[in-house]
Amino acid sequence: MKSFPAGGVHPPQNKLTAGHGIEKLPIPSSVVIPVSQHIGAPAEIIVQKGDIVKTGQLIAQSKGFVSTNIHSSVSGKISKIDTVIDPQGFKQPAVYIDVEGDEWLPSINRDTGIDSNVVLTADEIINRCQEAGLVGMGGASFPIHVKLKIPEGKKCDVLLINGAECEPYLTNDHRMMLEYGEEIIIGVSIMMKALKVDKAMIGIESNKPDAIEHLKKISSRFLGITVHALKVKYPQGAEKQLIKSLINREVPLGRLPIDVNTVVQNISTAYAVYEAVQKNKPLFERVVTVTGKSVKNPGNYMVRIGTSIQNLIDAAGGLPEDTGKIVVGGPMMGKALKNLSAPVVKGTSGIVLFQEIESNRVEESPCIRCGKCVSACALKLEPYLMARLVEKGLYERAEEEGVANCCECASCHYICPAGRPLLDYLRLGKQTVLRMARERAAKKQAI
Amino acid sequence: MSRLLNVSAAPHAHSNETTKKLMYGVVIALVPALLTSIYFFGYGALIVTSVSVASCLLFEFLIQKFLLKKPLSINDGSALVTGLLLAMNVPSNLPIFIIVIGALFSIGIAKMSFGGLGNNPFNPALAGRVFLLISFPAQMTTWPQPLGFATKYVDALTGETPLGAMQRGALDALPSTNDLLLGHIGGSMGEVGAIALLVGFAYMLIRKIISWHIPVSIIGTIAIFTGILWKIDPSQYADPLFHILSGGVLLGAIFMATDYVTSPMNHKAMIIYGIGIGLLTVVIRIWGAYPEGVSFAILIMNAFVPLMNRYIKIKPFGEEVKNG
Ligand code: SF4
Ligand code: SF4
């Protein structure tokens, strides 16, 4: 079984919803769609209060290459253009829409029949992905068309598909693979065409044998697509670790996957690519896992972007009495939610409701220099040392120790027996060091 | 909704491992060795252990409460471990006042004066032992015979340790491997009973309290080094198995050298540290003045740990591109 060699941790998996089929959440009475649901420049709103929009209609136009379009996820009337606090806690402009019916743009092919005949050319595929507002759906929300367009002078020889889903609790990708396997594999072949590669590898953690089996069967009918079981170990699905596990290449420090001739995309992204290219459907809905030990009806819900998280929680049986923390994303890298009216965005993979007793951090005590954080770091950094240097304000030393390369996977923080808030320090260190590097570069340019 | 929600930053999960659990894990791992030494040395072992543990806890408590005025942490288990290890490192007929002095040195000087758990450069129990060895050489080197509960605490029948015999060149007076394995030899409490120590080692490995790197590299180095000497001249040098099973090598390698605070952080440095301890141990044993080289070897290598942590680094992921 494939895996990355160094580091990693084994948090309890708690995949409570693995057996829950995807349910369509009824369309809410109103949605709020933020304009910045991706890495890069926010999109520019092109509608006005009072406008009538259809499902799938463009409401905010991407600005620049690293940016994406935003579409209406419902049909209805724009009630206002205002701001909203998104699930990450950032305030940003958003379009508020009151729902009336569900009338889709006629250009979208709503026939659910599988269409495996890809007629678009490579460039047309990339354009379509850009128009459809596709972003990576694993969490980072990087615009897809940027990743599919190989920069001048680089080359790609294999496409990697991330089906690891190594975050505990989350099962949305797992369900997608089981229920939309055919579409996903076609989506993969579409991306292969866009990248002009003849090889794609899908990596899935071995705790999902049914998904591995299913995709293996389907992919056997496609040339060049293989499915691989990965060892269950966090962070198996982190981009650099996945590349190491699947094709044994190490992305050099500070570089991107394309520097080792590969591109990584996520399972749900492959599905979105299929829909955009074969059905001309923009990205306006996604599957979100709603789960937690006390949740009454945990499940995987297909929801329209812009639906409030409150709505989702209601669908799952309401907020349990003992809830102490609501996390958007998984427990390792997710963000604690401040406000239940935040909308689901393109990168929202799950909502985890933690019980009060699970919510508090463990008590902090002095570092006992056990080295467990060092052994846990898949990037082979020394978290205890970087954290201590940051704590003392020694940012230059922290930079030497490589704090800027930390991928914020939280393995070190998870394992630390002294309950040291390692990741807090590492994030602060990383941000500061990156800023220092930018300032240095600016100064150099000025001279 | 007017409920207060926790909004702490990621991660939202923790391994549930705590300093306390790890320390008590070490205590559990020491139980077989403790029982063995009580079996062989009777009441003396019980008395020495209780006095050592009680005084370590007491000194930690007093210093934290009245000198440092810091929050109390005596229940984190680290003082308990120091107390047990100190007891394991002394003869089971050591007078009470000497044990108390050893505990005071271990906790007061070697641990608390550096800022307490996490900051001490030297293993507190070993520092205590070596302090006693220098201050009370006579009492620290008379070893009671292992006669079980027939071993008296006061006026016990004493004899030499196997290593003592080895150093005066009496290779034919060495005990059999069987006696070494089971602990039927003279020595400090924790030096006897190799099997009991190995059981503790296995437990700590399974619980992932320690990794194999330090103990294995110490024992491996000693085996190779003494093996070479033995091959050269078996009439002058004892065989490697004897070296490993006697004189606290196992206790040192498994329980003392692996002390978190005073050992290196990454696996590469751990192996170098282990090799250093192994080499120094043999050199001190064979050419030095003290038959038990392990304690000194560990303390010497402790001194290098800060340097090792600074300069012996593992190569970060992606540092050197090797694509295949
Ligand atoms: S895991 Fe925690 S206690 Fe152990 S060395 Fe790292 S920071 Fe220190
Ligand atoms: S958060 Fe950073 S330092 Fe910690 S384990 Fe992950 S990559 Fe390593």
PDB file of N, CA, C and O in Angstrom, chain A residues 247 249-253 319-321 324-325 331-332 334 336-337 359-361 367-369 372 375 379 382 384-385 401 413-417, chain B residues 1 3 5-15 17-19 22 117-118 208 260-261 265-267 310 313 315 317-319 322-324:
ATOM      1  N   ILE A 247       3.603   8.959  -6.482  1.00  0.00           N
ATOM      2  CA  ILE A 247       4.624   8.856  -7.531  1.00  0.00           C
ATOM      3  C   ILE A 247       6.035   9.073  -6.992  1.00  0.00           C
ATOM      4  O   ILE A 247       6.978   9.196  -7.762  1.00  0.00           O
ATOM      5  N   ARG A 249       7.662  11.508  -5.689  1.00  0.00           N
ATOM      6  CA  ARG A 249       8.424  12.716  -6.014  1.00  0.00           C
ATOM      7  C   ARG A 249       8.259  13.692  -4.859  1.00  0.00           C
ATOM      8  O   ARG A 249       7.189  13.778  -4.276  1.00  0.00           O
ATOM      9  N   GLU A 250       9.341  14.398  -4.553  1.00  0.00           N
ATOM     10  CA  GLU A 250       9.270  15.392  -3.489  1.00  0.00           C
ATOM     11  C   GLU A 250       9.225  16.794  -4.092  1.00  0.00           C
ATOM     12  O   GLU A 250      10.151  17.204  -4.785  1.00  0.00           O
ATOM     13  N   VAL A 251       8.154  17.492  -3.804  1.00  0.00           N
ATOM     14  CA  VAL A 251       8.070  18.875  -4.268  1.00  0.00           C
ATOM     15  C   VAL A 251       9.118  19.686  -3.508  1.00  0.00           C
ATOM     16  O   VAL A 251       9.120  19.691  -2.288  1.00  0.00           O
ATOM     17  N   PRO A 252      10.037  20.340  -4.227  1.00  0.00           N
ATOM     18  CA  PRO A 252      11.075  21.104  -3.516  1.00  0.00           C
ATOM     19  C   PRO A 252      10.452  22.189  -2.641  1.00  0.00           C
ATOM     20  O   PRO A 252       9.357  22.677  -2.927  1.00  0.00           O
ATOM     21  N   LEU A 253      11.169  22.549  -1.593  1.00  0.00           N
ATOM     22  CA  LEU A 253      10.682  23.580  -0.687  1.00  0.00           C
ATOM     23  C   LEU A 253      10.296  24.835  -1.452  1.00  0.00           C
ATOM     24  O   LEU A 253      11.028  25.282  -2.328  1.00  0.00           O
ATOM     25  N   LEU A 319     -29.292  21.981  16.235  1.00  0.00           N
ATOM     26  CA  LEU A 319     -28.067  22.068  17.022  1.00  0.00           C
ATOM     27  C   LEU A 319     -28.236  21.268  18.310  1.00  0.00           C
ATOM     28  O   LEU A 319     -29.112  21.555  19.108  1.00  0.00           O
ATOM     29  N   PRO A 320     -27.414  20.244  18.515  1.00  0.00           N
ATOM     30  CA  PRO A 320     -27.559  19.463  19.748  1.00  0.00           C
ATOM     31  C   PRO A 320     -27.312  20.340  20.979  1.00  0.00           C
ATOM     32  O   PRO A 320     -26.521  21.280  20.923  1.00  0.00           O
ATOM     33  N   GLU A 321     -27.984  19.997  22.071  1.00  0.00           N
ATOM     34  CA  GLU A 321     -27.886  20.730  23.328  1.00  0.00           C
ATOM     35  C   GLU A 321     -26.436  20.907  23.780  1.00  0.00           C
ATOM     36  O   GLU A 321     -26.041  21.955  24.263  1.00  0.00           O
ATOM     37  N   GLY A 324     -20.454  22.462  21.725  1.00  0.00           N
ATOM     38  CA  GLY A 324     -19.528  23.447  22.295  1.00  0.00           C
ATOM     39  C   GLY A 324     -18.747  24.173  21.222  1.00  0.00           C
ATOM     40  O   GLY A 324     -18.174  25.223  21.449  1.00  0.00           O
ATOM     41  N   LYS A 325     -18.716  23.591  20.025  1.00  0.00           N
ATOM     42  CA  LYS A 325     -17.929  24.212  18.963  1.00  0.00           C
ATOM     43  C   LYS A 325     -18.444  23.730  17.618  1.00  0.00           C
ATOM     44  O   LYS A 325     -18.810  22.564  17.470  1.00  0.00           O
ATOM     45  N   PRO A 331     -11.681  18.404  11.568  1.00  0.00           N
ATOM     46  CA  PRO A 331     -11.154  18.776  12.884  1.00  0.00           C
ATOM     47  C   PRO A 331      -9.677  19.175  12.877  1.00  0.00           C
ATOM     48  O   PRO A 331      -9.244  19.889  13.771  1.00  0.00           O
ATOM     49  N   MET A 332      -8.905  18.725  11.901  1.00  0.00           N
ATOM     50  CA  MET A 332      -7.484  19.046  11.929  1.00  0.00           C
ATOM     51  C   MET A 332      -7.202  20.439  11.364  1.00  0.00           C
ATOM     52  O   MET A 332      -6.373  21.179  11.882  1.00  0.00           O
ATOM     53  N   GLY A 334      -9.857  22.567   9.980  1.00  0.00           N
ATOM     54  CA  GLY A 334     -11.053  23.384   9.840  1.00  0.00           C
ATOM     55  C   GLY A 334     -11.026  24.615  10.717  1.00  0.00           C
ATOM     56  O   GLY A 334     -10.131  24.814  11.524  1.00  0.00           O
ATOM     57  N   ALA A 336     -13.187  27.161  13.375  1.00  0.00           N
ATOM     58  CA  ALA A 336     -14.347  27.266  14.253  1.00  0.00           C
ATOM     59  C   ALA A 336     -15.228  28.406  13.777  1.00  0.00           C
ATOM     60  O   ALA A 336     -14.744  29.493  13.475  1.00  0.00           O
ATOM     61  N   LEU A 337     -16.507  28.122  13.690  1.00  0.00           N
ATOM     62  CA  LEU A 337     -17.453  29.089  13.152  1.00  0.00           C
ATOM     63  C   LEU A 337     -17.901  30.056  14.237  1.00  0.00           C
ATOM     64  O   LEU A 337     -18.147  29.668  15.374  1.00  0.00           O
ATOM     65  N   SER A 359     -14.627  20.257  23.061  1.00  0.00           N
ATOM     66  CA  SER A 359     -14.339  21.547  22.441  1.00  0.00           C
ATOM     67  C   SER A 359     -13.139  22.276  23.005  1.00  0.00           C
ATOM     68  O   SER A 359     -12.558  23.110  22.336  1.00  0.00           O
ATOM     69  N   ASN A 360     -12.813  21.979  24.249  1.00  0.00           N
ATOM     70  CA  ASN A 360     -11.756  22.775  24.857  1.00  0.00           C
ATOM     71  C   ASN A 360     -10.393  22.201  24.548  1.00  0.00           C
ATOM     72  O   ASN A 360     -10.223  20.994  24.424  1.00  0.00           O
ATOM     73  N   ARG A 361      -9.454  23.081  24.438  1.00  0.00           N
ATOM     74  CA  ARG A 361      -8.087  22.629  24.240  1.00  0.00           C
ATOM     75  C   ARG A 361      -7.573  21.991  25.517  1.00  0.00           C
ATOM     76  O   ARG A 361      -8.019  22.335  26.601  1.00  0.00           O
ATOM     77  N   CYS A 367       6.973  22.402  27.610  1.00  0.00           N
ATOM     78  CA  CYS A 367       7.480  21.438  26.633  1.00  0.00           C
ATOM     79  C   CYS A 367       8.445  20.496  27.340  1.00  0.00           C
ATOM     80  O   CYS A 367       9.351  20.941  28.027  1.00  0.00           O
ATOM     81  N   ILE A 368       8.213  19.194  27.210  1.00  0.00           N
ATOM     82  CA  ILE A 368       9.116  18.243  27.860  1.00  0.00           C
ATOM     83  C   ILE A 368      10.146  17.712  26.880  1.00  0.00           C
ATOM     84  O   ILE A 368      10.852  16.748  27.160  1.00  0.00           O
ATOM     85  N   ARG A 369      10.208  18.300  25.717  1.00  0.00           N
ATOM     86  CA  ARG A 369      11.190  17.940  24.696  1.00  0.00           C
ATOM     87  C   ARG A 369      11.165  16.443  24.364  1.00  0.00           C
ATOM     88  O   ARG A 369      12.191  15.797  24.250  1.00  0.00           O
ATOM     89  N   LYS A 372       8.087  14.224  20.065  1.00  0.00           N
ATOM     90  CA  LYS A 372       6.968  13.619  19.345  1.00  0.00           C
ATOM     91  C   LYS A 372       6.499  14.504  18.195  1.00  0.00           C
ATOM     92  O   LYS A 372       6.070  14.025  17.154  1.00  0.00           O
ATOM     93  N   SER A 375       8.782  13.878  15.276  1.00  0.00           N
ATOM     94  CA  SER A 375       8.479  12.618  14.581  1.00  0.00           C
ATOM     95  C   SER A 375       7.167  12.693  13.827  1.00  0.00           C
ATOM     96  O   SER A 375       6.956  11.932  12.887  1.00  0.00           O
ATOM     97  N   LEU A 379       6.699  16.996   7.063  1.00  0.00           N
ATOM     98  CA  LEU A 379       7.654  17.798   6.307  1.00  0.00           C
ATOM     99  C   LEU A 379       9.028  17.793   6.977  1.00  0.00           C
ATOM    100  O   LEU A 379       9.931  18.509   6.575  1.00  0.00           O
ATOM    101  N   GLU A 382      11.050  20.901  12.708  1.00  0.00           N
ATOM    102  CA  GLU A 382      11.131  20.728  14.156  1.00  0.00           C
ATOM    103  C   GLU A 382      10.180  21.720  14.841  1.00  0.00           C
ATOM    104  O   GLU A 382      10.588  22.806  15.255  1.00  0.00           O
ATOM    105  N   TYR A 384       8.681  22.033  17.774  1.00  0.00           N
ATOM    106  CA  TYR A 384       8.908  22.562  19.123  1.00  0.00           C
ATOM    107  C   TYR A 384       9.865  23.750  19.073  1.00  0.00           C
ATOM    108  O   TYR A 384       9.709  24.733  19.776  1.00  0.00           O
ATOM    109  N   LEU A 385      10.887  23.625  18.212  1.00  0.00           N
ATOM    110  CA  LEU A 385      11.924  24.649  18.132  1.00  0.00           C
ATOM    111  C   LEU A 385      11.385  25.904  17.438  1.00  0.00           C
ATOM    112  O   LEU A 385      11.554  27.022  17.933  1.00  0.00           O
ATOM    113  N   GLU A 401      14.911  27.784  10.418  1.00  0.00           N
ATOM    114  CA  GLU A 401      14.408  26.450  10.731  1.00  0.00           C
ATOM    115  C   GLU A 401      13.291  26.041   9.783  1.00  0.00           C
ATOM    116  O   GLU A 401      12.727  24.957   9.908  1.00  0.00           O
ATOM    117  N   HIS A 413       0.753  19.699  16.628  1.00  0.00           N
ATOM    118  CA  HIS A 413      -0.121  20.232  17.662  1.00  0.00           C
ATOM    119  C   HIS A 413      -0.999  19.108  18.229  1.00  0.00           C
ATOM    120  O   HIS A 413      -1.211  19.000  19.431  1.00  0.00           O
ATOM    121  N   TYR A 414      -1.451  18.260  17.327  1.00  0.00           N
ATOM    122  CA  TYR A 414      -2.315  17.151  17.709  1.00  0.00           C
ATOM    123  C   TYR A 414      -1.612  16.204  18.680  1.00  0.00           C
ATOM    124  O   TYR A 414      -2.169  15.738  19.650  1.00  0.00           O
ATOM    125  N   ILE A 415      -0.321  15.936  18.406  1.00  0.00           N
ATOM    126  CA  ILE A 415       0.373  14.891  19.151  1.00  0.00           C
ATOM    127  C   ILE A 415       0.958  15.401  20.463  1.00  0.00           C
ATOM    128  O   ILE A 415       1.212  14.622  21.379  1.00  0.00           O
ATOM    129  N   CYS A 416       1.175  16.703  20.602  1.00  0.00           N
ATOM    130  CA  CYS A 416       1.972  17.229  21.726  1.00  0.00           C
ATOM    131  C   CYS A 416       1.363  16.896  23.094  1.00  0.00           C
ATOM    132  O   CYS A 416       0.264  17.343  23.413  1.00  0.00           O
ATOM    133  N   PRO A 417       2.081  16.125  23.903  1.00  0.00           N
ATOM    134  CA  PRO A 417       1.529  15.732  25.207  1.00  0.00           C
ATOM    135  C   PRO A 417       1.463  16.897  26.185  1.00  0.00           C
ATOM    136  O   PRO A 417       0.715  16.847  27.146  1.00  0.00           O
TER     137      PRO A 417
ATOM    138  N   MET B   1     -30.589  32.448  19.170  1.00  0.00           N
ATOM    139  CA  MET B   1     -29.637  31.564  19.831  1.00  0.00           C
ATOM    140  C   MET B   1     -28.652  32.370  20.641  1.00  0.00           C
ATOM    141  O   MET B   1     -28.038  33.288  20.147  1.00  0.00           O
ATOM    142  N   ARG B   3     -26.215  30.939  22.696  1.00  0.00           N
ATOM    143  CA  ARG B   3     -25.240  30.054  23.317  1.00  0.00           C
ATOM    144  C   ARG B   3     -23.825  30.538  23.011  1.00  0.00           C
ATOM    145  O   ARG B   3     -23.547  31.063  21.947  1.00  0.00           O
ATOM    146  N   LEU B   5     -20.230  29.745  21.976  1.00  0.00           N
ATOM    147  CA  LEU B   5     -19.504  28.666  21.330  1.00  0.00           C
ATOM    148  C   LEU B   5     -18.012  28.927  21.436  1.00  0.00           C
ATOM    149  O   LEU B   5     -17.562  30.067  21.419  1.00  0.00           O
ATOM    150  N   ASN B   6     -17.282  27.817  21.512  1.00  0.00           N
ATOM    151  CA  ASN B   6     -15.828  27.912  21.533  1.00  0.00           C
ATOM    152  C   ASN B   6     -15.340  28.171  20.106  1.00  0.00           C
ATOM    153  O   ASN B   6     -15.781  27.525  19.171  1.00  0.00           O
ATOM    154  N   VAL B   7     -14.453  29.122  19.933  1.00  0.00           N
ATOM    155  CA  VAL B   7     -13.962  29.401  18.579  1.00  0.00           C
ATOM    156  C   VAL B   7     -12.443  29.340  18.515  1.00  0.00           C
ATOM    157  O   VAL B   7     -11.806  30.091  17.800  1.00  0.00           O
ATOM    158  N   SER B   8     -11.845  28.411  19.266  1.00  0.00           N
ATOM    159  CA  SER B   8     -10.385  28.299  19.239  1.00  0.00           C
ATOM    160  C   SER B   8      -9.916  27.876  17.853  1.00  0.00           C
ATOM    161  O   SER B   8     -10.659  27.277  17.081  1.00  0.00           O
ATOM    162  N   ALA B   9      -8.652  28.178  17.558  1.00  0.00           N
ATOM    163  CA  ALA B   9      -8.103  27.866  16.243  1.00  0.00           C
ATOM    164  C   ALA B   9      -7.824  26.372  16.100  1.00  0.00           C
ATOM    165  O   ALA B   9      -7.773  25.642  17.081  1.00  0.00           O
ATOM    166  N   ALA B  10      -7.634  25.932  14.836  1.00  0.00           N
ATOM    167  CA  ALA B  10      -7.354  24.534  14.550  1.00  0.00           C
ATOM    168  C   ALA B  10      -6.050  24.130  15.238  1.00  0.00           C
ATOM    169  O   ALA B  10      -5.203  24.982  15.470  1.00  0.00           O
ATOM    170  N   PRO B  11      -5.820  22.885  15.512  1.00  0.00           N
ATOM    171  CA  PRO B  11      -6.717  21.751  15.304  1.00  0.00           C
ATOM    172  C   PRO B  11      -7.773  21.631  16.398  1.00  0.00           C
ATOM    173  O   PRO B  11      -7.605  22.148  17.487  1.00  0.00           O
ATOM    174  N   HIS B  12      -8.844  20.917  16.043  1.00  0.00           N
ATOM    175  CA  HIS B  12      -9.937  20.735  16.992  1.00  0.00           C
ATOM    176  C   HIS B  12      -9.933  19.321  17.543  1.00  0.00           C
ATOM    177  O   HIS B  12     -10.951  18.815  17.998  1.00  0.00           O
ATOM    178  N   ALA B  13      -8.799  18.661  17.410  1.00  0.00           N
ATOM    179  CA  ALA B  13      -8.680  17.308  17.950  1.00  0.00           C
ATOM    180  C   ALA B  13      -7.316  17.210  18.613  1.00  0.00           C
ATOM    181  O   ALA B  13      -6.376  17.890  18.222  1.00  0.00           O
ATOM    182  N   HIS B  14      -7.237  16.370  19.629  1.00  0.00           N
ATOM    183  CA  HIS B  14      -5.948  16.165  20.295  1.00  0.00           C
ATOM    184  C   HIS B  14      -5.786  14.687  20.602  1.00  0.00           C
ATOM    185  O   HIS B  14      -6.747  13.976  20.820  1.00  0.00           O
ATOM    186  N   SER B  15      -4.532  14.275  20.587  1.00  0.00           N
ATOM    187  CA  SER B  15      -4.230  12.845  20.724  1.00  0.00           C
ATOM    188  C   SER B  15      -4.601  12.278  22.082  1.00  0.00           C
ATOM    189  O   SER B  15      -4.582  11.076  22.255  1.00  0.00           O
ATOM    190  N   GLU B  17      -2.846  12.272  24.512  1.00  0.00           N
ATOM    191  CA  GLU B  17      -1.614  11.931  25.224  1.00  0.00           C
ATOM    192  C   GLU B  17      -1.240  13.150  26.050  1.00  0.00           C
ATOM    193  O   GLU B  17      -1.355  14.279  25.585  1.00  0.00           O
ATOM    194  N   THR B  18      -0.855  12.918  27.300  1.00  0.00           N
ATOM    195  CA  THR B  18      -0.429  14.042  28.124  1.00  0.00           C
ATOM    196  C   THR B  18       0.889  13.696  28.803  1.00  0.00           C
ATOM    197  O   THR B  18       1.252  12.519  28.895  1.00  0.00           O
ATOM    198  N   THR B  19       1.559  14.734  29.256  1.00  0.00           N
ATOM    199  CA  THR B  19       2.805  14.525  29.978  1.00  0.00           C
ATOM    200  C   THR B  19       2.589  13.542  31.120  1.00  0.00           C
ATOM    201  O   THR B  19       3.360  12.613  31.321  1.00  0.00           O
ATOM    202  N   LEU B  22       2.268   9.971  29.995  1.00  0.00           N
ATOM    203  CA  LEU B  22       3.563   9.428  29.578  1.00  0.00           C
ATOM    204  C   LEU B  22       4.405   9.070  30.791  1.00  0.00           C
ATOM    205  O   LEU B  22       5.021   8.014  30.856  1.00  0.00           O
ATOM    206  N   LEU B 117      10.848  20.966  35.103  1.00  0.00           N
ATOM    207  CA  LEU B 117      10.657  20.006  34.009  1.00  0.00           C
ATOM    208  C   LEU B 117      10.768  20.692  32.646  1.00  0.00           C
ATOM    209  O   LEU B 117      10.158  21.711  32.395  1.00  0.00           O
ATOM    210  N   GLY B 118      11.587  20.107  31.804  1.00  0.00           N
ATOM    211  CA  GLY B 118      11.719  20.643  30.453  1.00  0.00           C
ATOM    212  C   GLY B 118      12.946  21.493  30.261  1.00  0.00           C
ATOM    213  O   GLY B 118      13.347  21.755  29.140  1.00  0.00           O
ATOM    214  N   LYS B 208       4.317   3.581  22.645  1.00  0.00           N
ATOM    215  CA  LYS B 208       4.952   4.695  21.938  1.00  0.00           C
ATOM    216  C   LYS B 208       5.397   5.798  22.894  1.00  0.00           C
ATOM    217  O   LYS B 208       5.331   6.983  22.589  1.00  0.00           O
ATOM    218  N   TYR B 260      13.205  12.268  28.144  1.00  0.00           N
ATOM    219  CA  TYR B 260      12.864  13.212  27.070  1.00  0.00           C
ATOM    220  C   TYR B 260      13.699  14.478  27.107  1.00  0.00           C
ATOM    221  O   TYR B 260      14.260  14.918  26.112  1.00  0.00           O
ATOM    222  N   VAL B 261      13.723  15.067  28.298  1.00  0.00           N
ATOM    223  CA  VAL B 261      14.260  16.418  28.396  1.00  0.00           C
ATOM    224  C   VAL B 261      15.738  16.467  28.044  1.00  0.00           C
ATOM    225  O   VAL B 261      16.217  17.423  27.451  1.00  0.00           O
ATOM    226  N   MET B 265      16.255  15.503  19.940  1.00  0.00           N
ATOM    227  CA  MET B 265      14.881  15.578  19.455  1.00  0.00           C
ATOM    228  C   MET B 265      14.602  14.751  18.207  1.00  0.00           C
ATOM    229  O   MET B 265      13.513  14.259  18.034  1.00  0.00           O
ATOM    230  N   ASN B 266      15.555  14.680  17.272  1.00  0.00           N
ATOM    231  CA  ASN B 266      15.223  13.920  16.069  1.00  0.00           C
ATOM    232  C   ASN B 266      15.959  12.591  16.034  1.00  0.00           C
ATOM    233  O   ASN B 266      16.928  12.372  16.744  1.00  0.00           O
ATOM    234  N   HIS B 267      15.470  11.695  15.193  1.00  0.00           N
ATOM    235  CA  HIS B 267      15.961  10.321  15.220  1.00  0.00           C
ATOM    236  C   HIS B 267      17.439  10.219  14.870  1.00  0.00           C
ATOM    237  O   HIS B 267      18.151   9.396  15.416  1.00  0.00           O
ATOM    238  N   ARG B 310      20.978  21.740  17.990  1.00  0.00           N
ATOM    239  CA  ARG B 310      21.183  22.921  17.156  1.00  0.00           C
ATOM    240  C   ARG B 310      21.745  22.525  15.789  1.00  0.00           C
ATOM    241  O   ARG B 310      21.380  23.097  14.781  1.00  0.00           O
ATOM    242  N   LYS B 313      20.572  18.071  12.112  1.00  0.00           N
ATOM    243  CA  LYS B 313      19.201  18.256  11.628  1.00  0.00           C
ATOM    244  C   LYS B 313      18.861  17.138  10.658  1.00  0.00           C
ATOM    245  O   LYS B 313      19.731  16.634   9.951  1.00  0.00           O
ATOM    246  N   LYS B 315      17.045  16.190   7.197  1.00  0.00           N
ATOM    247  CA  LYS B 315      16.829  16.941   5.974  1.00  0.00           C
ATOM    248  C   LYS B 315      15.329  17.158   5.787  1.00  0.00           C
ATOM    249  O   LYS B 315      14.562  16.204   5.753  1.00  0.00           O
ATOM    250  N   PHE B 317      11.643  17.728   4.267  1.00  0.00           N
ATOM    251  CA  PHE B 317      10.966  17.216   3.080  1.00  0.00           C
ATOM    252  C   PHE B 317      11.178  18.198   1.931  1.00  0.00           C
ATOM    253  O   PHE B 317      10.920  19.389   2.073  1.00  0.00           O
ATOM    254  N   GLY B 318      11.656  17.696   0.803  1.00  0.00           N
ATOM    255  CA  GLY B 318      11.789  18.550  -0.372  1.00  0.00           C
ATOM    256  C   GLY B 318      13.061  19.367  -0.413  1.00  0.00           C
ATOM    257  O   GLY B 318      13.251  20.179  -1.302  1.00  0.00           O
ATOM    258  N   GLU B 319      13.949  19.146   0.568  1.00  0.00           N
ATOM    259  CA  GLU B 319      15.188  19.911   0.598  1.00  0.00           C
ATOM    260  C   GLU B 319      16.051  19.579  -0.616  1.00  0.00           C
ATOM    261  O   GLU B 319      16.598  20.435  -1.276  1.00  0.00           O
ATOM    262  N   LYS B 322      14.935  14.405  -5.093  1.00  0.00           N
ATOM    263  CA  LYS B 322      15.319  13.105  -5.636  1.00  0.00           C
ATOM    264  C   LYS B 322      14.050  12.466  -6.191  1.00  0.00           C
ATOM    265  O   LYS B 322      13.191  12.004  -5.474  1.00  0.00           O
ATOM    266  N   ASN B 323      13.948  12.546  -7.485  1.00  0.00           N
ATOM    267  CA  ASN B 323      12.711  12.082  -8.099  1.00  0.00           C
ATOM    268  C   ASN B 323      12.881  10.719  -8.745  1.00  0.00           C
ATOM    269  O   ASN B 323      13.835  10.466  -9.442  1.00  0.00           O
ATOM    270  N   GLY B 324      11.916   9.862  -8.502  1.00  0.00           N
ATOM    271  CA  GLY B 324      12.066   8.524  -9.058  1.00  0.00           C
ATOM    272  C   GLY B 324      10.785   7.911  -9.464  1.00  0.00           C
ATOM    273  O   GLY B 324       9.719   8.242  -9.225  1.00  0.00           O
TER     274      GLY B 324
END
